[in-house]
PDB file of C-alpha atoms in Angstrom:
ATOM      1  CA  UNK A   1     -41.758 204.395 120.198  1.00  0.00           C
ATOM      2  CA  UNK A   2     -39.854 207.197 119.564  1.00  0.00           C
ATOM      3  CA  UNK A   3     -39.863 208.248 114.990  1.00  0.00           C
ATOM      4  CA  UNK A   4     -37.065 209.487 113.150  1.00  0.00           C
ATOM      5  CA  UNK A   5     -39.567 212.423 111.681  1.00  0.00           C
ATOM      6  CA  UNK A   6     -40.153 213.219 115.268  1.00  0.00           C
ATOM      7  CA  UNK A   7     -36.013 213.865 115.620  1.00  0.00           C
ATOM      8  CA  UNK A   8     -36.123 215.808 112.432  1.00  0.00           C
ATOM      9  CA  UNK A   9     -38.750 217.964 112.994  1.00  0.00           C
ATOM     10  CA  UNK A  10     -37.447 218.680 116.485  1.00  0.00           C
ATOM     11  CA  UNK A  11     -33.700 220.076 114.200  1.00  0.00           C
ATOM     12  CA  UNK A  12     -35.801 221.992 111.996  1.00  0.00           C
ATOM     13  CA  UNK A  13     -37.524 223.685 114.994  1.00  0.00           C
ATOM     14  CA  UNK A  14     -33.921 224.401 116.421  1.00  0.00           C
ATOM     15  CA  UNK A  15     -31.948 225.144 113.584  1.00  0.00           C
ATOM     16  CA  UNK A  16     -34.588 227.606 111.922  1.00  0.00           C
ATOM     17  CA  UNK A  17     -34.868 229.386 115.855  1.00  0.00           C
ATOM     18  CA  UNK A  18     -38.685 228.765 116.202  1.00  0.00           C
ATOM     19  CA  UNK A  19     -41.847 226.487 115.827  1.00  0.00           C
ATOM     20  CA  UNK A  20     -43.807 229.165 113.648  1.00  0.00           C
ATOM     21  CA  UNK A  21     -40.512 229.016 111.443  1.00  0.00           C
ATOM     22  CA  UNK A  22     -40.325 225.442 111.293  1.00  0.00           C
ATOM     23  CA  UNK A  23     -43.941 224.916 110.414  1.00  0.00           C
ATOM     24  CA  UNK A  24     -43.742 227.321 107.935  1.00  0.00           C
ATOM     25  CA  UNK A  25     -40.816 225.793 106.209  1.00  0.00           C
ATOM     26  CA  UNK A  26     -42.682 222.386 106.315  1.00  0.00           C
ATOM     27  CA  UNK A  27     -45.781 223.474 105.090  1.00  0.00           C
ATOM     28  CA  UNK A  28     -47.357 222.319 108.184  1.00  0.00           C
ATOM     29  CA  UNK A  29     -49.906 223.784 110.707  1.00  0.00           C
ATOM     30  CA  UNK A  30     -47.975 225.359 113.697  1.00  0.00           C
ATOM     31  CA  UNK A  31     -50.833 223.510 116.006  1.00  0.00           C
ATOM     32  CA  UNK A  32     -48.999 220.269 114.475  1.00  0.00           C
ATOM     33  CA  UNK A  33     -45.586 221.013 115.272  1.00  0.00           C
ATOM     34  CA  UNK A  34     -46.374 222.110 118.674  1.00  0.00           C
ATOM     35  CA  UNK A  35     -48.110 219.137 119.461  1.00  0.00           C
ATOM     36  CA  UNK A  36     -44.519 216.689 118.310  1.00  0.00           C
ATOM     37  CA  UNK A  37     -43.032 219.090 120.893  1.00  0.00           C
ATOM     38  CA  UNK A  38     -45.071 218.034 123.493  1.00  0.00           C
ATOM     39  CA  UNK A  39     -44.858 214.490 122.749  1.00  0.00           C
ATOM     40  CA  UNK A  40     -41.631 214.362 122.922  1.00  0.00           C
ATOM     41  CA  UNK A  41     -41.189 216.152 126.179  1.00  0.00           C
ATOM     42  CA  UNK A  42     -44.211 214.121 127.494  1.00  0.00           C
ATOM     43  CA  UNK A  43     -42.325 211.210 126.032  1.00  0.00           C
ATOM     44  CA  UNK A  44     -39.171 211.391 128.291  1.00  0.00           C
ATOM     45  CA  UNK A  45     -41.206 213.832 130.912  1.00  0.00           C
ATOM     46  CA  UNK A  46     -38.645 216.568 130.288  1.00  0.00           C
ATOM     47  CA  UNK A  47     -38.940 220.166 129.297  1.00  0.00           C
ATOM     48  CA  UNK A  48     -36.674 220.877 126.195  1.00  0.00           C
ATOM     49  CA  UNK A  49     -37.888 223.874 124.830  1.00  0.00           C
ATOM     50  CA  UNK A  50     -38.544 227.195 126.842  1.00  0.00           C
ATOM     51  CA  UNK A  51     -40.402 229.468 124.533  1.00  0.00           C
ATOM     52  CA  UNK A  52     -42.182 232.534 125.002  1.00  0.00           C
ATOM     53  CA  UNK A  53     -43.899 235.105 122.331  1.00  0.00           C
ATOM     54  CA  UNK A  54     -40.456 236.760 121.616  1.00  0.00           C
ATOM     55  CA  UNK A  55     -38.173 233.819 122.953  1.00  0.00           C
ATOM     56  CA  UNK A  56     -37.009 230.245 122.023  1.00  0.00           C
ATOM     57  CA  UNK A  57     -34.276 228.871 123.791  1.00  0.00           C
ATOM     58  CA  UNK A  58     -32.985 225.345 124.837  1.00  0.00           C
ATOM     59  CA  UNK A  59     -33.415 223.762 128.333  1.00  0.00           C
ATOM     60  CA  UNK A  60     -30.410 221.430 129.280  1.00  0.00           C
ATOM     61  CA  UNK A  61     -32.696 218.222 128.507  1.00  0.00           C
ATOM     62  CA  UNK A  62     -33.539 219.855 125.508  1.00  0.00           C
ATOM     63  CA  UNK A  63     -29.354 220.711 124.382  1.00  0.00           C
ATOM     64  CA  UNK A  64     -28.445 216.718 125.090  1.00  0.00           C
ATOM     65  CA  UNK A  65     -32.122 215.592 123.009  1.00  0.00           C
ATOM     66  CA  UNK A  66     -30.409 217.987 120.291  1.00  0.00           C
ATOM     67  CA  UNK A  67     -26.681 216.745 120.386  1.00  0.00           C
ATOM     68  CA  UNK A  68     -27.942 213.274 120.194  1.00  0.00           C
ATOM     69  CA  UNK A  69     -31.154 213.168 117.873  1.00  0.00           C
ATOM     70  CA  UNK A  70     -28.793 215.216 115.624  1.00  0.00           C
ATOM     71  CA  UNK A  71     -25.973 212.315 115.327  1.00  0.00           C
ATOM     72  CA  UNK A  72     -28.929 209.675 115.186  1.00  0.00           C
ATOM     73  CA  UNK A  73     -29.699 211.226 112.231  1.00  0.00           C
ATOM     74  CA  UNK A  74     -26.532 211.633 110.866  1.00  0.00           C
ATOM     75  CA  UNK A  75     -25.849 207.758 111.361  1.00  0.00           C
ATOM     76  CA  UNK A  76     -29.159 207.398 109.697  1.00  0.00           C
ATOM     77  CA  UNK A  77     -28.221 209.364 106.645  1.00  0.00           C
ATOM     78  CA  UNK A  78     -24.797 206.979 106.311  1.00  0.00           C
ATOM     79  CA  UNK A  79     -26.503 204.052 106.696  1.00  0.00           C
ATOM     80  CA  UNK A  80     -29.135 204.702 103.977  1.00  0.00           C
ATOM     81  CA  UNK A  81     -26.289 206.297 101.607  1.00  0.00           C
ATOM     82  CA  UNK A  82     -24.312 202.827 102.101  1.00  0.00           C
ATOM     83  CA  UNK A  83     -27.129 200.597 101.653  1.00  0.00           C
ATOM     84  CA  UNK A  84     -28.291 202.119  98.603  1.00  0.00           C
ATOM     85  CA  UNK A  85     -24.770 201.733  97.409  1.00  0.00           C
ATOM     86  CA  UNK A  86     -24.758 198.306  98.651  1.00  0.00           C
ATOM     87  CA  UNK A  87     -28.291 197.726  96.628  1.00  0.00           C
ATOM     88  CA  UNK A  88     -26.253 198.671  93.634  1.00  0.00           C
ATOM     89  CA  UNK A  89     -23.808 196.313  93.859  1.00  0.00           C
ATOM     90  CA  UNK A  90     -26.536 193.587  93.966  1.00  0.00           C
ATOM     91  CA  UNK A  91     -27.060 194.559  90.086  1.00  0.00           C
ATOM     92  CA  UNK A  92     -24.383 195.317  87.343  1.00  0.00           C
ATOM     93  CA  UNK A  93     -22.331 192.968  84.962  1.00  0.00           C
ATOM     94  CA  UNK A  94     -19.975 190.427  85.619  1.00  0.00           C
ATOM     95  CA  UNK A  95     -17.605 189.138  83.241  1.00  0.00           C
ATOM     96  CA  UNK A  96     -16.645 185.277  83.668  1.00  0.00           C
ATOM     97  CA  UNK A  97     -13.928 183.060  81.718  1.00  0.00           C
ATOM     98  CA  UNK A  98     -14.397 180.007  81.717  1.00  0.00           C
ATOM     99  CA  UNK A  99     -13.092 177.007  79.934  1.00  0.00           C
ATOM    100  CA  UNK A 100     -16.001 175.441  77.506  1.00  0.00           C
ATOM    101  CA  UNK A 101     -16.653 171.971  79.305  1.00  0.00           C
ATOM    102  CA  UNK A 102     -17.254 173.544  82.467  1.00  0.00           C
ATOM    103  CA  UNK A 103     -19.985 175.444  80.968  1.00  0.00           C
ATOM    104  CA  UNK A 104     -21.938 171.994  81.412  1.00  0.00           C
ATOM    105  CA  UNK A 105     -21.407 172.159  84.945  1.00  0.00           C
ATOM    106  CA  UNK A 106     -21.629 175.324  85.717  1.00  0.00           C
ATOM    107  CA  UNK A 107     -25.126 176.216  83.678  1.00  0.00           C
ATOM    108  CA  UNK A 108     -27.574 175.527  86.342  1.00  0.00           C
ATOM    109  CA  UNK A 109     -25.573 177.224  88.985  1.00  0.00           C
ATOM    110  CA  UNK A 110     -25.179 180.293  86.851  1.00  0.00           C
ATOM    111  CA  UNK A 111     -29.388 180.151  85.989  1.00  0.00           C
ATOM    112  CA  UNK A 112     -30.149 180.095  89.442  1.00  0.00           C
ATOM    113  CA  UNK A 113     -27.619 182.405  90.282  1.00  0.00           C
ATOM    114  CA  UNK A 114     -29.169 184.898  87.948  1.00  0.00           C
ATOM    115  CA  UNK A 115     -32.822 184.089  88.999  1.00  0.00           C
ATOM    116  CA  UNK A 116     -31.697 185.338  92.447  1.00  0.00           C
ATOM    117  CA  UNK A 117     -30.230 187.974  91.404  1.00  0.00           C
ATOM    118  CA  UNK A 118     -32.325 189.530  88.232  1.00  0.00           C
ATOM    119  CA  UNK A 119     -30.525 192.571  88.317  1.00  0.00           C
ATOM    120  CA  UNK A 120     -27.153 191.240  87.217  1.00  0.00           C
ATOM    121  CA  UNK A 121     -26.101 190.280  84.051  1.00  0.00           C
ATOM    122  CA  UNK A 122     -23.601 187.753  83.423  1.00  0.00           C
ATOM    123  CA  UNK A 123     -21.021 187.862  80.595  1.00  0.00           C
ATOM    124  CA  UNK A 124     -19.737 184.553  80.133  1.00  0.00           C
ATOM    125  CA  UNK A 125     -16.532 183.930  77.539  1.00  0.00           C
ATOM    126  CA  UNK A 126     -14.932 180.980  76.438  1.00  0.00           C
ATOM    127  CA  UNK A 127     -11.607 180.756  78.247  1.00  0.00           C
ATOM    128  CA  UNK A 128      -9.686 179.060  75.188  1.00  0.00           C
ATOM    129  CA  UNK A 129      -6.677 180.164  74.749  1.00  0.00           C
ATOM    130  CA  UNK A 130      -3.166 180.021  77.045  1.00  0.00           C
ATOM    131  CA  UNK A 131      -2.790 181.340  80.629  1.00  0.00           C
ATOM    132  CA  UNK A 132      -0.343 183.890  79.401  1.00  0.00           C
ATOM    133  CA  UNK A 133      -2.926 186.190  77.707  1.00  0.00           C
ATOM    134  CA  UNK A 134      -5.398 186.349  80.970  1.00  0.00           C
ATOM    135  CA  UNK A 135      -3.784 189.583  82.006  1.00  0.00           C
ATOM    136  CA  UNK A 136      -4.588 191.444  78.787  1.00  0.00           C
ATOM    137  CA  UNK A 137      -7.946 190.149  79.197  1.00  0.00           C
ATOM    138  CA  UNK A 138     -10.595 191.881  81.408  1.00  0.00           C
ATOM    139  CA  UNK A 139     -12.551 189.405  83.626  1.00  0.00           C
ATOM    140  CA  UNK A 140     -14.042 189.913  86.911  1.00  0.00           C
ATOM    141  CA  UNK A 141     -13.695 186.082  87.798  1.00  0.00           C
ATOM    142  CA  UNK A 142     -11.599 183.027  85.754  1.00  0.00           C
ATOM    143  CA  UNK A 143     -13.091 179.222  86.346  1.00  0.00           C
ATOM    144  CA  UNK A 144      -9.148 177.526  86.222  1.00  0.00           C
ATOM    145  CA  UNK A 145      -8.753 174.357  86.311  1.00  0.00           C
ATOM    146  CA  UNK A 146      -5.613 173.374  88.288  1.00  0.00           C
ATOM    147  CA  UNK A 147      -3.650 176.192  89.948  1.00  0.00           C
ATOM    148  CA  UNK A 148      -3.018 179.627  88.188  1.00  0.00           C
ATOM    149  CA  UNK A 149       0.593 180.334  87.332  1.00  0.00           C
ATOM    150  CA  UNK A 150       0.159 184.030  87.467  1.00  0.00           C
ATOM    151  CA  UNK A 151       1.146 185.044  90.929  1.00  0.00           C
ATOM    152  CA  UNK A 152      -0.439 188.282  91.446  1.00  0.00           C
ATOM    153  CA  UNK A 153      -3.878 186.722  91.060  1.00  0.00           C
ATOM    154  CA  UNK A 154      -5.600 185.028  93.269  1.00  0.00           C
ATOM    155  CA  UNK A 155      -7.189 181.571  93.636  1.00  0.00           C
ATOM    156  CA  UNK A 156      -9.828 179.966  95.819  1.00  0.00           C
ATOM    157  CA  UNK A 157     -10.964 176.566  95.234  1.00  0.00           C
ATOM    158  CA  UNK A 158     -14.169 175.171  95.125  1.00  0.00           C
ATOM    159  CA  UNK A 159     -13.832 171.522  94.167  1.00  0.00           C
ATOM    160  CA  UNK A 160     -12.371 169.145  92.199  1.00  0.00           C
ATOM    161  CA  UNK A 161     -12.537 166.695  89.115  1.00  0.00           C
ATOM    162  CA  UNK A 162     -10.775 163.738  87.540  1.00  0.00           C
ATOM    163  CA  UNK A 163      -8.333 163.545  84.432  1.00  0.00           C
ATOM    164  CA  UNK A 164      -7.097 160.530  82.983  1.00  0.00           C
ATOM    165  CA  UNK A 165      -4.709 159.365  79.616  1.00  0.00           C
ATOM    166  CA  UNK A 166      -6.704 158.763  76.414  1.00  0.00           C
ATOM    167  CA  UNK A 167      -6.162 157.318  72.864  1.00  0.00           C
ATOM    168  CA  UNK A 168      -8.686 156.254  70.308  1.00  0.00           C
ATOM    169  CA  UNK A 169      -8.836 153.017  68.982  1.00  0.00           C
ATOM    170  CA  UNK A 170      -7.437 153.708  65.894  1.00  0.00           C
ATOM    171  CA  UNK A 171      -4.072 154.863  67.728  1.00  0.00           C
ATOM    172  CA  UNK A 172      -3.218 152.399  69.461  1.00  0.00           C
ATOM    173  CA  UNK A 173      -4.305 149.404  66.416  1.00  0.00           C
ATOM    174  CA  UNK A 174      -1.893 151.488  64.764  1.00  0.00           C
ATOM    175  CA  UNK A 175       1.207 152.513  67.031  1.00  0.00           C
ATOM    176  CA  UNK A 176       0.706 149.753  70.103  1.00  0.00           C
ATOM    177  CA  UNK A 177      -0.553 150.090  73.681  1.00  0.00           C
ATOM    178  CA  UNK A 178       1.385 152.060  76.303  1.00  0.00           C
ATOM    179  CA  UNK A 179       2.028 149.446  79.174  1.00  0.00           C
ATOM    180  CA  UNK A 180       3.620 152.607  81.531  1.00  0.00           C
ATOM    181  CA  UNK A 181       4.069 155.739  81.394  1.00  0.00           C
ATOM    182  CA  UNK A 182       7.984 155.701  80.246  1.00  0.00           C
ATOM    183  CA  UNK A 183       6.570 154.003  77.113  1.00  0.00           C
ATOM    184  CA  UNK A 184       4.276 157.414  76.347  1.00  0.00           C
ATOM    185  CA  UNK A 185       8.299 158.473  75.461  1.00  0.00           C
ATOM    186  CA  UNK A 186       7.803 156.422  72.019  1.00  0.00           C
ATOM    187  CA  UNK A 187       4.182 157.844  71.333  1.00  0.00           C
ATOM    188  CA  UNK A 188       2.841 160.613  69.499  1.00  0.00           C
ATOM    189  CA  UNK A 189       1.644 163.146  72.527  1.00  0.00           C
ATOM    190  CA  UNK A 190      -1.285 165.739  72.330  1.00  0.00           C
ATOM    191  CA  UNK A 191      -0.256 168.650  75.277  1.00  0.00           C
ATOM    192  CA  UNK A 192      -2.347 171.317  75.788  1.00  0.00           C
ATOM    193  CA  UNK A 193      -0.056 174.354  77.195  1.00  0.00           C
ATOM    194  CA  UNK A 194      -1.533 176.427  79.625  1.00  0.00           C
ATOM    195  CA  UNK A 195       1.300 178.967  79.879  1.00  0.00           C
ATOM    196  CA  UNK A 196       4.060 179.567  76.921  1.00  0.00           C
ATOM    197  CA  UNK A 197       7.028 179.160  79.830  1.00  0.00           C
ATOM    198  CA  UNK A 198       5.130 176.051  81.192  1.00  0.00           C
ATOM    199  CA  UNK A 199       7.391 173.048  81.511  1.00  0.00           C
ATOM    200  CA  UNK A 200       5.928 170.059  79.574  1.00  0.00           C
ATOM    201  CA  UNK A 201       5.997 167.200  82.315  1.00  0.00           C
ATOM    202  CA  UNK A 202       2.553 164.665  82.640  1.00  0.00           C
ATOM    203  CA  UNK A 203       1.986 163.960  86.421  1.00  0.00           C
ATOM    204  CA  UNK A 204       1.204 160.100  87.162  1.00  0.00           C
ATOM    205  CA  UNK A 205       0.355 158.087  90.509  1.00  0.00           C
ATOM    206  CA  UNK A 206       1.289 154.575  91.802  1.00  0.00           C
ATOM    207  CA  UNK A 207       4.187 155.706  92.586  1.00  0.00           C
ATOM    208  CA  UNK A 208       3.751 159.767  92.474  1.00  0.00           C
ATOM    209  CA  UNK A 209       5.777 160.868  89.678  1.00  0.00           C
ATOM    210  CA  UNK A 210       6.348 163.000  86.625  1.00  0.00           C
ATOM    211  CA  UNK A 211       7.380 162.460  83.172  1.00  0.00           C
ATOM    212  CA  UNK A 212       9.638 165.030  81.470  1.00  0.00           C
ATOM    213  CA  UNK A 213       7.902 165.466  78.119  1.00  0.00           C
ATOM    214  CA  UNK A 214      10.771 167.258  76.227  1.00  0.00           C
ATOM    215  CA  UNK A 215      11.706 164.391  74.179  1.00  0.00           C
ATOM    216  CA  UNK A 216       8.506 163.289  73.246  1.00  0.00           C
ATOM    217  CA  UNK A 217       6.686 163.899  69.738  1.00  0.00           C
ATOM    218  CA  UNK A 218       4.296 166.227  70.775  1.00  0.00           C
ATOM    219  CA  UNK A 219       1.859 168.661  69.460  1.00  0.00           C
ATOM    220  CA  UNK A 220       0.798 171.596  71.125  1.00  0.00           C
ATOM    221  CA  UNK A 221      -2.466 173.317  71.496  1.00  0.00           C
ATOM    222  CA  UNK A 222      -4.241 175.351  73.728  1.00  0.00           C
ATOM    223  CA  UNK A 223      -7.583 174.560  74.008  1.00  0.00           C
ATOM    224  CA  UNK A 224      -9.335 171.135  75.550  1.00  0.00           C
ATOM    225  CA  UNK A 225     -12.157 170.828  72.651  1.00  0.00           C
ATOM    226  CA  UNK A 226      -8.978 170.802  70.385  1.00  0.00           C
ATOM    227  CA  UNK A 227      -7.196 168.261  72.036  1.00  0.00           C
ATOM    228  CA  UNK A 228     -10.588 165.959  72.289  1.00  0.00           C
ATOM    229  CA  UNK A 229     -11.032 166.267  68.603  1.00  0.00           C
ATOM    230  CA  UNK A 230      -7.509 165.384  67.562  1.00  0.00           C
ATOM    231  CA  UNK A 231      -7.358 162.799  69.932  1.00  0.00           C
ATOM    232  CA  UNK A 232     -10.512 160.846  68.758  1.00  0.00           C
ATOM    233  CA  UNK A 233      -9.096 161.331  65.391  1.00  0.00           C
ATOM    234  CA  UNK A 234      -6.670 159.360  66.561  1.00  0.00           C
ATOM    235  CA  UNK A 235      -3.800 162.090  66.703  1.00  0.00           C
ATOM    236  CA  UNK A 236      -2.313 160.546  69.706  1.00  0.00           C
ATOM    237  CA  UNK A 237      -2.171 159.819  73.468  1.00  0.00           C
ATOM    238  CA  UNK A 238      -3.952 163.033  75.907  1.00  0.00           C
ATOM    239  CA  UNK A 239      -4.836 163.787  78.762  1.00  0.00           C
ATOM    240  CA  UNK A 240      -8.178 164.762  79.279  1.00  0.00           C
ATOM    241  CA  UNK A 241     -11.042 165.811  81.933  1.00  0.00           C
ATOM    242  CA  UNK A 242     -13.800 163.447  82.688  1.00  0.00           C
ATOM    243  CA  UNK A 243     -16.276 166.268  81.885  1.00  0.00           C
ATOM    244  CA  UNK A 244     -15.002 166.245  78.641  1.00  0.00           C
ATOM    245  CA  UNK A 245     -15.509 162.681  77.424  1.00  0.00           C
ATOM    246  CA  UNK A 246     -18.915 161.465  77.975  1.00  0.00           C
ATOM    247  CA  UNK A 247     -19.830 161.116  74.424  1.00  0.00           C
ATOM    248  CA  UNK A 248     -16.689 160.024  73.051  1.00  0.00           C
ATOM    249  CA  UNK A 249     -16.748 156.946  75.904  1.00  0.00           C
ATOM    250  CA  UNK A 250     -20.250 156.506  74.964  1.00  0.00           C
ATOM    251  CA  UNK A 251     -19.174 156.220  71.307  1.00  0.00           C
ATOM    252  CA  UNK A 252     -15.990 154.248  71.770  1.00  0.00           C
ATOM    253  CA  UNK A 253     -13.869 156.956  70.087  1.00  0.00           C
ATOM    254  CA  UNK A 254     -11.643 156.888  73.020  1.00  0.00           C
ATOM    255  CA  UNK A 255      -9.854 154.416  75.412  1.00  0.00           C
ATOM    256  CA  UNK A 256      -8.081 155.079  78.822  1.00  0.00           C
ATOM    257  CA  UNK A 257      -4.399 153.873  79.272  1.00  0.00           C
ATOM    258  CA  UNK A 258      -2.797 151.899  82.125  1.00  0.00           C
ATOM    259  CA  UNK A 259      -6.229 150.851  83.227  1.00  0.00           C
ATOM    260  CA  UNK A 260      -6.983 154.150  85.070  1.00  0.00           C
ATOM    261  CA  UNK A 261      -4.630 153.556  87.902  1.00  0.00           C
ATOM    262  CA  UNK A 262      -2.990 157.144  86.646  1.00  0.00           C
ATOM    263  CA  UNK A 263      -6.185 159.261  86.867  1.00  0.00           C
ATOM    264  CA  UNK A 264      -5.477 162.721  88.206  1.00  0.00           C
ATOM    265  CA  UNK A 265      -7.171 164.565  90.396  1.00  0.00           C
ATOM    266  CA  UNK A 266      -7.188 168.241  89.524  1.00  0.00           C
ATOM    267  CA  UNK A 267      -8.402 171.379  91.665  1.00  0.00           C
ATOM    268  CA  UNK A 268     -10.848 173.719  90.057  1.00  0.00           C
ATOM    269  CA  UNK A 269     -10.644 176.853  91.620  1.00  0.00           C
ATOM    270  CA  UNK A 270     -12.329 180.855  91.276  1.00  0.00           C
ATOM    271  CA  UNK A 271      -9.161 183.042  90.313  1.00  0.00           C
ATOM    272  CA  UNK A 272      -9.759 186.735  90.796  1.00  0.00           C
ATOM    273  CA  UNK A 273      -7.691 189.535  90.668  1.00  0.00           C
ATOM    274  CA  UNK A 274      -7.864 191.558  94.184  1.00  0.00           C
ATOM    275  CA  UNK A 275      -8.384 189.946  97.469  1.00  0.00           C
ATOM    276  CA  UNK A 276      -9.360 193.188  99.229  1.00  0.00           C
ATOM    277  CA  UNK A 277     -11.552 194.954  96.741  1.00  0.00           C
ATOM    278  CA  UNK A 278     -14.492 192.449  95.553  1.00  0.00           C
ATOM    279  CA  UNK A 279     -17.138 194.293  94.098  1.00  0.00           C
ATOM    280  CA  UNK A 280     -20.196 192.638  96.192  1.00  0.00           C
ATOM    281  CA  UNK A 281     -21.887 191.059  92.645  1.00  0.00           C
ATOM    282  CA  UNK A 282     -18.547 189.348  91.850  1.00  0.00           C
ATOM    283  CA  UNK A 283     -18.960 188.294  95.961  1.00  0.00           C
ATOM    284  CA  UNK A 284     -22.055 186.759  95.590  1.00  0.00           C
ATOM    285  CA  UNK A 285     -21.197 184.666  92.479  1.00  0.00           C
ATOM    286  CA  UNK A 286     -18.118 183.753  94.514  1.00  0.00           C
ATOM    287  CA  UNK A 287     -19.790 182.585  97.549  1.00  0.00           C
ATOM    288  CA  UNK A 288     -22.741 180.807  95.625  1.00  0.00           C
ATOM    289  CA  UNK A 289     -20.612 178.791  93.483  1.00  0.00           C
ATOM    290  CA  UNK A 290     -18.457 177.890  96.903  1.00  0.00           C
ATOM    291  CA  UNK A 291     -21.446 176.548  98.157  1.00  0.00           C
ATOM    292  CA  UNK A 292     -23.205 174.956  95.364  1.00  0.00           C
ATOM    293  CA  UNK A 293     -20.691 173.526  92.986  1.00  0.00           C
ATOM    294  CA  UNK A 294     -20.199 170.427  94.718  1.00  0.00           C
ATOM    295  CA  UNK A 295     -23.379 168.636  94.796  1.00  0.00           C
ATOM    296  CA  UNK A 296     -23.744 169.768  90.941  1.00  0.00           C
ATOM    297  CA  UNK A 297     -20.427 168.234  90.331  1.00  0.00           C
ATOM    298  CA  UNK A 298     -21.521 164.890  91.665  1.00  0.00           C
ATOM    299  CA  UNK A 299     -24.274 165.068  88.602  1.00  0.00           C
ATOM    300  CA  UNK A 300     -21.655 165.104  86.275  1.00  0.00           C
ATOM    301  CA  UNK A 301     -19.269 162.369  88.145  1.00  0.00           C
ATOM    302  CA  UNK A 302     -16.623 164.921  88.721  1.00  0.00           C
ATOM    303  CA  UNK A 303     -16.039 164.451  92.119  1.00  0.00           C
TER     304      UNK A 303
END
């Protein structure tokens, strides 16, 4: 099988106009350079070189063994110059937001992610505060959940998981039970905004519908963990994530309205901010949580 150090040595013979040139540049016997000659002319049973004491030309075999063993290694050359970038790629720092209870079910996939890949470094923030101020901050990849309202970036989703409307105890001893969702009109309402020009509407099912909250007493915040606290402190009616509530079901802090036949099913999706130009670390995160995240959801009953 014909080597690549057989091609090159045949360009160094040509290019420096001789075999005793050639071997001397390589540091190699001329008896050795003479003899890769000969294999390769015994190899395709061609003559390429004629040569003489004073002489060195090219036969015609031995111009179209030139032409072509020179592009071969040209193509060569790319290919390792775009692999090595390519191997660089595979290493490097990504920067994830992500909102705090998904960090429960996103943990393992990120380990194993980075046990794959030991080379790059994950730099995971809390993603806290409203949609408005994700374009000031610099992320490689955003864990949303529902749809982004930003339009130039964009969003690719990867499953799904269940909201419903909450109160604690307390609450509702205190100010009555909802019977539908008109009646959440009359209640104290915890909203967290995701963007400051958001409209304030709750979506509900049985029939599809949505309830303009712009009456309502509400409060405001921006992060889930702050409405979970303030609604198990019995603040007032929220909606919340499933994800979210395992220990406050667990210790009875909370109760869900209307007897669930409102839960809402809300998209998670990967937002990013260029379609075309992925670096290939933020790729592979991409396509590993695509094909993972589902069968870890169902360990956290998100699905």
């Amino acid at each position: 099988m014909l080597k690549l150090d057989s091609l090159t040595l045949f360009q160094h013979v040509v290019q420096l106009g001789g075999i005793t040139q050639a071997a001397d540049f390589l540091s190699l016997p001329k008896s050795s350079v003479s003899r890769k000659i000969k294999e390769l002319e015994e190899h395709y049973n061609v003559k390429l070189i004629n040569r003489s004491a004073r002489h060195f030309t090219l036969t015609e075999a031995g111009e179209i063994f030139h032409a072509h063993s020179r592009d071969v290694l040209t193509h060569v050359e790319v290919l390792d110059q775009e692999m090595s970038a390519y191997g660089q790629e595979m290493a490097g720092k990504i920067r994830l937001l992500c909102v705090s209870p998904m960090v429960k079910c996103l943990g393992q996939l990120l380990r194993e992610f980075c046990r794959l890949y030991p080379q790059i470094e994950l730099e995971l923030h809390a993603q806290e505060v409203v949609e408005r101020t994700i374009p000031k901050r610099r992320f490689d990849l955003l864990v949303q959940l529902g749809q982004p309202v930003i339009s130039n970036l964009v969003a690719q989703q990867i499953g799904a998981m269940y909201a419903d409307y909450y109160a604690s105890p307390d609450y509702l001893a205190e100010f009555g039970t909802p019977q539908m969702p008109e009646d959440l009109l009359k209640h104290r309402l915890i909203f967290r905004e995701m963007s400051q020009d958001e409209y304030k509407f709750w979506w509900f099912e049985s029939p599809k519908r949505k309830l303009d909250l712009g009456r309502a007493n509400m409060t405001v915040v921006d992060s889930p963990e702050m409405a979970l606290t303030l609604a198990t402190q019995g603040f007032g009616v929220a909606l919340l994530p499933d994800i979210q509530l395992a220990q406050a079901m667990k210790d009875q802090q909370l109760v869900p309205l209307f007897n669930q036949q409102h839960r809402r099913r809300v998209p998670i999706n990967l937002v990013y901010h260029d379609r075309q130009h992925i670096p290939r670390r933020v790729r592979l995160l991409i396509d590993y949580l695509s094909s993972h995240f589902a069968s870890e959801a169902q360990k956290h009953l998100l699905m």
